Tab-separated table of C-alpha atoms and ligand atoms in Angstrom:
chain	number	residue	atom	x	y	z
A	54	MET	CA	7.958	-5.742	-17.487
A	55	HIS	CA	4.744	-6.149	-19.400
A	56	LYS	CA	2.011	-7.731	-17.279
A	57	ILE	CA	0.306	-6.747	-14.032
A	58	SER	CA	-2.470	-8.623	-12.278
A	59	ILE	CA	-4.759	-7.077	-9.712
A	60	ILE	CA	-6.467	-9.469	-7.319
A	61	GLY	CA	-9.723	-8.031	-6.034
A	62	ALA	CA	-11.883	-5.996	-8.395
A	63	GLY	CA	-13.511	-3.918	-5.674
A	64	ASN	CA	-13.120	-0.202	-5.128
A	65	ILE	CA	-9.342	-0.084	-4.817
A	66	GLY	CA	-8.581	-2.837	-7.335
A	67	SER	CA	-10.719	-1.375	-10.079
A	68	THR	CA	-9.468	2.165	-9.452
A	69	ILE	CA	-5.876	0.942	-9.748
A	70	ALA	CA	-6.869	-0.891	-12.938
A	71	TYR	CA	-8.378	2.256	-14.420
A	72	LEU	CA	-5.418	4.490	-13.549
A	73	LEU	CA	-2.914	1.882	-14.697
A	74	THR	CA	-4.623	1.207	-18.008
A	75	ASN	CA	-4.584	4.820	-18.992
A	76	LYS	CA	-1.022	5.456	-17.849
A	77	GLN	CA	0.234	2.971	-20.429
A	78	LEU	CA	2.878	1.553	-18.118
A	79	VAL	CA	2.350	-2.052	-19.201
A	80	LYS	CA	0.964	-3.979	-22.169
A	81	GLU	CA	-1.411	-6.223	-20.267
A	82	ILE	CA	-3.505	-5.937	-17.120
A	83	VAL	CA	-5.570	-8.705	-15.548
A	84	LEU	CA	-8.307	-7.925	-13.037
A	85	LEU	CA	-9.396	-10.941	-10.987
A	86	ASP	CA	-12.105	-11.419	-8.389
A	87	ILE	CA	-14.052	-14.308	-6.884
A	88	LEU	CA	-17.306	-12.634	-7.868
A	89	GLU	CA	-18.407	-13.728	-11.331
A	90	GLY	CA	-19.070	-10.962	-13.812
A	91	ILE	CA	-17.663	-8.116	-11.723
A	92	PRO	CA	-14.051	-8.215	-12.982
A	93	GLN	CA	-15.224	-8.960	-16.545
A	94	GLY	CA	-17.669	-6.032	-16.537
A	95	LYS	CA	-15.287	-3.561	-14.933
A	96	ALA	CA	-12.392	-4.554	-17.202
A	97	LEU	CA	-14.535	-4.149	-20.317
A	98	ASP	CA	-15.762	-0.771	-19.117
A	99	ILE	CA	-12.158	0.344	-18.508
A	100	LEU	CA	-11.060	-1.046	-21.892
A	101	GLU	CA	-13.779	1.000	-23.568
A	102	SER	CA	-12.185	4.150	-22.152
A	103	THR	CA	-8.856	3.467	-23.891
A	104	PRO	CA	-9.767	4.921	-27.319
A	105	ILE	CA	-10.604	8.175	-25.583
A	106	GLU	CA	-7.534	8.080	-23.367
A	107	LEU	CA	-5.401	6.976	-26.352
A	108	SER	CA	-4.033	3.978	-24.482
A	109	ASP	CA	-2.963	0.718	-26.119
A	110	THR	CA	-2.925	-1.189	-22.837
A	111	LYS	CA	-5.144	-4.271	-22.827
A	112	ILE	CA	-7.140	-5.235	-19.771
A	113	ILE	CA	-9.210	-8.340	-19.143
A	114	GLY	CA	-11.394	-9.401	-16.230
A	115	THR	CA	-11.441	-12.988	-15.009
A	116	ASN	CA	-12.176	-15.430	-12.188
A	117	ASP	CA	-9.446	-17.814	-13.298
A	118	TYR	CA	-5.828	-17.508	-12.138
A	119	ILE	CA	-4.594	-19.109	-15.336
A	120	ASN	CA	-5.075	-15.689	-16.944
A	121	THR	CA	-2.676	-14.125	-14.444
A	122	SER	CA	0.176	-16.471	-15.468
A	123	SER	CA	3.653	-14.942	-15.568
A	124	SER	CA	2.656	-11.562	-14.208
A	125	ASP	CA	5.570	-9.308	-13.332
A	126	ILE	CA	3.701	-7.568	-10.524
A	127	ILE	CA	0.677	-8.763	-8.554
A	128	ILE	CA	-1.339	-6.312	-6.521
A	129	ILE	CA	-3.461	-7.830	-3.768
A	130	THR	CA	-6.558	-5.816	-2.882
A	131	ALA	CA	-8.784	-8.795	-2.105
A	132	GLY	CA	-10.455	-8.865	1.258
A	133	LEU	CA	-13.110	-7.382	3.425
A	134	THR	CA	-13.299	-3.838	4.648
A	135	ARG	CA	-14.401	-3.310	8.234
A	136	LYS	CA	-18.168	-3.260	8.779
A	137	PRO	CA	-20.105	-2.022	11.805
A	138	GLY	CA	-20.064	-4.585	14.592
A	139	MET	CA	-16.926	-6.309	13.334
A	140	SER	CA	-13.895	-6.438	15.551
A	141	ARG	CA	-10.440	-5.843	14.129
A	142	ASN	CA	-9.653	-9.482	14.805
A	143	ASP	CA	-12.643	-10.623	12.745
A	144	LEU	CA	-11.186	-8.688	9.839
A	145	LEU	CA	-7.708	-9.975	10.559
A	146	PHE	CA	-8.687	-13.633	10.460
A	147	THR	CA	-11.041	-13.354	7.479
A	148	ASN	CA	-8.494	-11.520	5.412
A	149	VAL	CA	-5.719	-13.889	6.436
A	150	GLU	CA	-7.624	-16.744	4.843
A	151	ILE	CA	-8.261	-14.711	1.694
A	152	VAL	CA	-4.692	-13.438	1.345
A	153	LYS	CA	-3.311	-16.895	2.069
A	154	SER	CA	-5.361	-18.502	-0.700
A	155	VAL	CA	-4.530	-15.684	-3.132
A	156	THR	CA	-0.810	-15.994	-2.383
A	157	GLU	CA	-0.847	-19.740	-2.996
A	158	LYS	CA	-2.219	-19.053	-6.478
A	159	ILE	CA	0.404	-16.399	-7.103
A	160	VAL	CA	3.176	-18.858	-6.269
A	161	THR	CA	1.716	-21.337	-8.761
A	162	PHE	CA	1.050	-18.964	-11.636
A	163	SER	CA	3.534	-16.098	-11.200
A	164	PRO	CA	6.466	-17.425	-9.181
A	165	GLN	CA	8.796	-14.615	-10.315
A	166	SER	CA	6.427	-11.763	-9.523
A	167	ILE	CA	6.701	-8.859	-7.128
A	168	ILE	CA	3.751	-8.733	-4.713
A	169	LEU	CA	2.328	-5.380	-3.668
A	170	MET	CA	-0.005	-5.756	-0.703
A	171	VAL	CA	-2.915	-3.379	-0.216
A	172	SER	CA	-5.347	-5.473	1.859
A	173	ASN	CA	-5.723	-4.648	5.540
A	174	PRO	CA	-4.490	-4.992	8.194
A	175	LEU	CA	-1.678	-4.093	5.863
A	176	ASP	CA	1.521	-5.064	7.627
A	177	VAL	CA	0.141	-8.405	8.798
A	178	MET	CA	-1.226	-9.233	5.352
A	179	ALA	CA	2.194	-8.477	3.860
A	180	TYR	CA	3.620	-10.945	6.364
A	181	VAL	CA	1.080	-13.580	5.300
A	182	ALA	CA	2.107	-13.128	1.661
A	183	LEU	CA	5.815	-13.340	2.494
A	184	LYS	CA	5.405	-16.400	4.670
A	185	VAL	CA	3.084	-18.293	2.319
A	186	SER	CA	5.047	-17.435	-0.848
A	187	SER	CA	8.544	-17.883	0.578
A	188	PHE	CA	9.554	-15.131	-1.874
A	189	GLU	CA	12.693	-13.136	-1.077
A	190	ARG	CA	11.794	-10.149	1.060
A	191	HIS	CA	12.532	-7.617	-1.660
A	192	ARG	CA	9.570	-9.030	-3.647
A	193	VAL	CA	6.829	-8.537	-1.029
A	194	ILE	CA	5.996	-4.902	-0.316
A	195	GLY	CA	3.144	-3.258	1.554
A	196	MET	CA	1.473	-0.020	0.481
A	197	ALA	CA	0.782	2.260	3.431
A	198	GLY	CA	3.420	4.919	3.988
A	199	VAL	CA	2.873	6.553	0.607
A	200	LEU	CA	-0.811	6.986	1.448
A	201	ASP	CA	-0.224	8.167	5.016
A	202	SER	CA	2.430	10.589	3.751
A	203	ALA	CA	0.115	11.881	1.016
A	204	ARG	CA	-2.561	12.642	3.588
A	205	PHE	CA	-0.082	14.464	5.833
A	206	ARG	CA	1.272	16.407	2.843
A	207	LEU	CA	-2.223	17.485	1.855
A	208	PHE	CA	-3.165	18.630	5.346
A	209	ILE	CA	0.071	20.648	5.636
A	210	ALA	CA	-0.417	22.195	2.194
A	211	ASN	CA	-4.011	23.154	3.033
A	212	GLU	CA	-2.989	24.641	6.360
A	213	LEU	CA	-0.255	26.766	4.797
A	214	ASN	CA	-2.092	27.438	1.550
A	215	VAL	CA	0.879	26.191	-0.501
A	216	SER	CA	1.201	23.697	-3.323
A	217	VAL	CA	1.104	20.023	-2.341
A	218	ASN	CA	4.075	19.654	-4.697
A	219	ASP	CA	6.251	21.615	-2.290
A	220	VAL	CA	5.468	19.529	0.777
A	221	HIS	CA	7.717	16.569	1.516
A	222	THR	CA	7.436	14.156	4.393
A	223	LEU	CA	7.939	10.582	5.527
A	224	VAL	CA	5.386	8.711	7.583
A	225	LEU	CA	6.843	5.452	8.874
A	226	GLY	CA	5.700	2.622	11.134
A	227	GLY	CA	2.730	0.304	10.895
A	228	HIS	CA	-0.389	1.323	8.988
A	229	GLY	CA	-2.515	2.204	11.983
A	230	ASP	CA	-2.954	4.545	14.904
A	231	SER	CA	0.704	4.244	15.839
A	232	MET	CA	2.123	5.441	12.492
A	233	VAL	CA	5.176	7.675	12.861
A	234	PRO	CA	5.295	11.001	10.957
A	235	LEU	CA	8.876	12.255	10.941
A	236	LEU	CA	8.904	15.994	11.565
A	237	ASN	CA	12.650	16.302	11.016
A	238	TYR	CA	12.091	15.006	7.484
A	239	THR	CA	9.049	17.189	6.805
A	240	SER	CA	9.589	20.377	4.856
A	241	VAL	CA	8.003	22.867	2.516
A	242	ASN	CA	10.346	23.305	-0.404
A	243	GLY	CA	13.270	22.656	1.938
A	244	ILE	CA	11.994	24.826	4.792
A	245	PRO	CA	11.601	22.696	7.933
A	246	ILE	CA	7.942	22.358	8.908
A	247	LYS	CA	8.767	23.446	12.444
A	248	GLU	CA	9.728	26.871	11.051
A	249	MET	CA	6.435	27.145	9.191
A	250	LEU	CA	3.907	26.025	11.801
A	251	PRO	CA	3.713	25.992	15.612
A	252	LEU	CA	3.990	22.533	17.197
A	253	PRO	CA	0.386	22.359	18.510
A	254	LYS	CA	-0.866	22.999	14.982
A	255	ILE	CA	1.453	20.351	13.536
A	256	ASN	CA	0.240	17.881	16.159
A	257	LYS	CA	-3.343	18.462	15.067
A	258	LEU	CA	-2.394	17.665	11.478
A	259	ILE	CA	-0.618	14.518	12.648
A	260	GLU	CA	-3.729	13.469	14.544
A	261	ARG	CA	-5.840	13.984	11.438
A	262	THR	CA	-3.337	11.939	9.424
A	263	ARG	CA	-3.514	9.075	11.908
A	264	ASN	CA	-7.294	9.126	11.599
A	265	GLY	CA	-7.262	9.703	7.846
A	266	GLY	CA	-8.743	6.295	7.058
A	267	ILE	CA	-11.474	6.534	9.674
A	268	GLU	CA	-12.432	10.023	8.537
A	269	ILE	CA	-13.307	8.631	5.094
A	270	VAL	CA	-15.066	5.526	6.505
A	271	ASN	CA	-17.253	7.789	8.623
A	272	TYR	CA	-18.377	9.619	5.500
A	273	LEU	CA	-18.813	6.589	3.249
A	274	ARG	CA	-20.266	4.282	5.918
A	275	THR	CA	-20.328	1.268	3.593
A	276	GLY	CA	-16.689	1.192	2.523
A	277	SER	CA	-13.287	2.730	2.976
A	278	ALA	CA	-10.994	5.057	1.040
A	279	TYR	CA	-9.972	4.031	-2.455
A	280	TYR	CA	-8.925	6.915	-4.704
A	281	ALA	CA	-5.890	7.930	-2.647
A	282	PRO	CA	-4.937	4.300	-1.855
A	283	ALA	CA	-5.088	3.515	-5.586
A	284	ALA	CA	-3.017	6.586	-6.508
A	285	SER	CA	-0.449	5.627	-3.858
A	286	THR	CA	-0.174	2.115	-5.258
A	287	LEU	CA	0.290	3.580	-8.735
A	288	GLU	CA	3.276	5.620	-7.576
A	289	MET	CA	4.907	2.433	-6.290
A	290	ILE	CA	4.122	0.475	-9.455
A	291	GLU	CA	5.549	3.226	-11.639
A	292	SER	CA	8.774	3.388	-9.644
A	293	ILE	CA	9.210	-0.369	-10.085
A	294	ILE	CA	8.285	-0.569	-13.759
A	295	LYS	CA	10.344	2.441	-14.803
A	296	ASN	CA	13.141	1.436	-12.424
A	297	GLN	CA	12.977	4.956	-11.014
A	298	ASN	CA	14.493	4.081	-7.633
A	299	LYS	CA	12.177	6.532	-5.907
A	300	ILE	CA	12.574	6.651	-2.146
A	301	LEU	CA	9.134	5.876	-0.755
A	302	PRO	CA	7.929	4.774	2.658
A	303	CYS	CA	6.797	1.161	2.269
A	304	SER	CA	6.086	-1.731	4.587
A	305	VAL	CA	8.897	-4.272	4.317
A	306	TRP	CA	10.235	-7.250	6.241
A	307	LEU	CA	12.980	-6.084	8.564
A	308	GLU	CA	16.031	-8.096	9.481
A	309	GLY	CA	17.792	-5.841	11.958
A	310	GLU	CA	17.296	-2.466	10.256
A	311	TYR	CA	16.345	0.210	12.798
A	312	GLY	CA	16.978	-2.407	15.476
A	313	LEU	CA	13.864	-4.281	14.313
A	314	ALA	CA	13.590	-7.840	13.081
A	315	ASP	CA	10.949	-10.435	12.226
A	316	THR	CA	8.265	-7.920	11.436
A	317	PHE	CA	6.878	-5.806	8.623
A	318	CYS	CA	7.105	-2.094	9.276
A	319	GLY	CA	6.980	1.068	7.186
A	320	VAL	CA	10.457	2.439	6.451
A	321	PRO	CA	11.926	4.424	3.542
A	322	VAL	CA	12.990	2.172	0.684
A	323	LYS	CA	14.309	2.581	-2.832
A	324	LEU	CA	11.797	1.009	-5.232
A	325	GLY	CA	13.114	-0.235	-8.550
A	326	ARG	CA	12.999	-3.090	-11.018
A	327	ASN	CA	13.702	-5.728	-8.356
A	328	GLY	CA	11.181	-4.342	-5.911
A	329	VAL	CA	12.963	-3.146	-2.778
A	330	GLU	CA	16.428	-2.196	-4.018
A	331	GLU	CA	17.573	-0.789	-0.696
A	332	ILE	CA	16.270	0.028	2.750
A	333	ILE	CA	17.298	3.564	3.659
A	334	ILE	CA	18.528	3.989	7.202
A	335	LEU	CA	17.765	7.399	8.683
A	336	ASN	CA	19.387	8.961	11.669
A	337	LEU	CA	16.259	9.027	13.828
A	338	SER	CA	15.992	10.817	17.154
A	339	ASP	CA	15.537	8.681	20.270
A	340	ASP	CA	11.858	9.657	20.423
A	341	GLU	CA	11.260	8.759	16.779
A	342	LEU	CA	13.044	5.451	17.164
A	343	GLU	CA	11.003	4.657	20.249
A	344	SER	CA	7.766	5.444	18.381
A	345	LEU	CA	8.869	3.238	15.497
A	346	HIS	CA	9.578	0.354	17.851
A	347	LYS	CA	6.215	0.803	19.572
A	348	SER	CA	4.443	0.785	16.227
A	349	ALA	CA	6.343	-2.302	15.073
A	350	SER	CA	5.572	-4.128	18.300
A	351	GLU	CA	1.841	-3.722	17.601
A	352	VAL	CA	2.337	-5.351	14.199
A	353	LYS	CA	4.330	-8.127	15.847
A	354	GLU	CA	1.514	-8.780	18.305
A	355	ASN	CA	-0.903	-9.277	15.417
A	356	ILE	CA	1.551	-11.527	13.612
A	357	LYS	CA	1.795	-13.601	16.783
A	358	ALA	CA	-1.991	-13.842	16.919
A	359	LEU	CA	-1.843	-15.722	13.606
A	360	ASN	CA	-0.095	-18.616	15.277
A	361	GLY	CA	-0.978	-21.832	13.485
A	362	LYS	CA	-3.153	-20.101	10.871
A	363	LEU	CA	-0.560	-20.236	8.112
B	1	LIG	N1	-10.133	-13.702	-4.213
B	1	LIG	C1	-10.313	-12.645	-5.020
B	1	LIG	N2	-11.058	-11.580	-4.680
B	1	LIG	C2	-11.648	-11.589	-3.482
B	1	LIG	C3	-11.506	-12.670	-2.579
B	1	LIG	C4	-10.705	-13.755	-3.001
B	1	LIG	N3	-10.495	-14.821	-2.207
B	1	LIG	N4	-12.207	-12.370	-1.466
B	1	LIG	C5	-12.769	-11.168	-1.648
B	1	LIG	N5	-12.444	-10.683	-2.866
B	1	LIG	C6	-12.838	-9.432	-3.492
B	1	LIG	C7	-14.293	-9.046	-3.229
B	1	LIG	O1	-15.183	-9.817	-4.034
B	1	LIG	C8	-14.274	-7.574	-3.591
B	1	LIG	O2	-14.611	-7.346	-4.950
B	1	LIG	O3	-12.119	-8.332	-2.964
B	1	LIG	C9	-12.810	-7.139	-3.332
B	1	LIG	C10	-12.669	-6.118	-2.238
B	1	LIG	O4	-13.230	-4.938	-2.687
B	1	LIG	P1	-13.946	-3.859	-1.736
B	1	LIG	O5	-14.869	-4.545	-0.800
B	1	LIG	O6	-14.475	-2.779	-2.608
B	1	LIG	O7	-12.748	-3.317	-0.827
B	1	LIG	P2	-11.666	-2.192	-1.213
B	1	LIG	O8	-12.152	-0.865	-0.761
B	1	LIG	O9	-11.210	-2.369	-2.607
B	1	LIG	O10	-10.488	-2.606	-0.187
B	1	LIG	C11	-9.803	-3.835	-0.347
B	1	LIG	O11	-7.832	-3.039	0.759
B	1	LIG	O12	-7.392	-1.063	1.902
B	1	LIG	C12	-7.776	-2.389	2.009
B	1	LIG	O13	-9.117	-2.394	4.013
B	1	LIG	C13	-9.138	-2.558	2.611
B	1	LIG	O14	-8.815	-4.882	3.031
B	1	LIG	C14	-9.455	-3.955	2.187
B	1	LIG	C15	-8.841	-4.027	0.804
């Protein structure tokens, strides 16, 4: 793998571009946006950091999809973030149009690529990309669970005053209020979280995790989170490029796994050279399974609302 294109040179797209350039994972990065000058300026700025970071990766900014030709991975971060006065549906329908048009270009210029979706509402946008591209399901993957899990890990580590490195967890489900943190798979260096913290305290941390995105929006006011979303996307890219087969919670198209079908939903997957190498099936409790189904049904409702738009 040698080429990655990032569609959308906004906060998340350009942060991914910066991190990726200086990690030297690929030879060539293309940053594309509809705004003229923005991707060119940001790419040049990032390129000028490479002598200091000692990176040989090349990055260019463009408005023309021809430059993205034959990319191995395409990251979609194009779209609007929610603004005051906008309903979720306004965002849904605007971003559907954007993601649809972006995906059509991807099919033309990089038909063999793996698509990583970052635009929101995440699970529905991943569906749009899958449907419009007709790619096999292992090549269309949504980034959400890694971010939600990172937030939960941080809050646990802060609460216990331990290293974030020691905290492991899996947050599944759709990327929204109904996400499903799995307590039975949450531990601090192998010690179950339930032995480290009382349940009411854990529930508070879960609540903060669910509202992790909103907490940042309330501070920023004019945008949403981008450093942690970019870092999360990087972890997924690295696992694919290096064929690491890391097990990460990602949004994928389900065909009967966990009793769910015809929807995107966050579940643990092995990420490697082919994208999703395997969907890991966990032995969930009845409660966890019920929460997962509830979360998935919300995604399904939104997918249904797209009727006729694709
Ligand atoms: N093609 C290419 N780029 C586009 C298009 C398009 N059709 N439409 C919009 N864009 C670009 C915008 O010009 C902007 O530069 O997408 C970029 C979005 O950047 P930001 O507004 O900074 O948003 P960001 O914080 O990066 O989030 C992007 O990811 O997490 C989600 O909710 C978030 O949907 C949002 C997306």
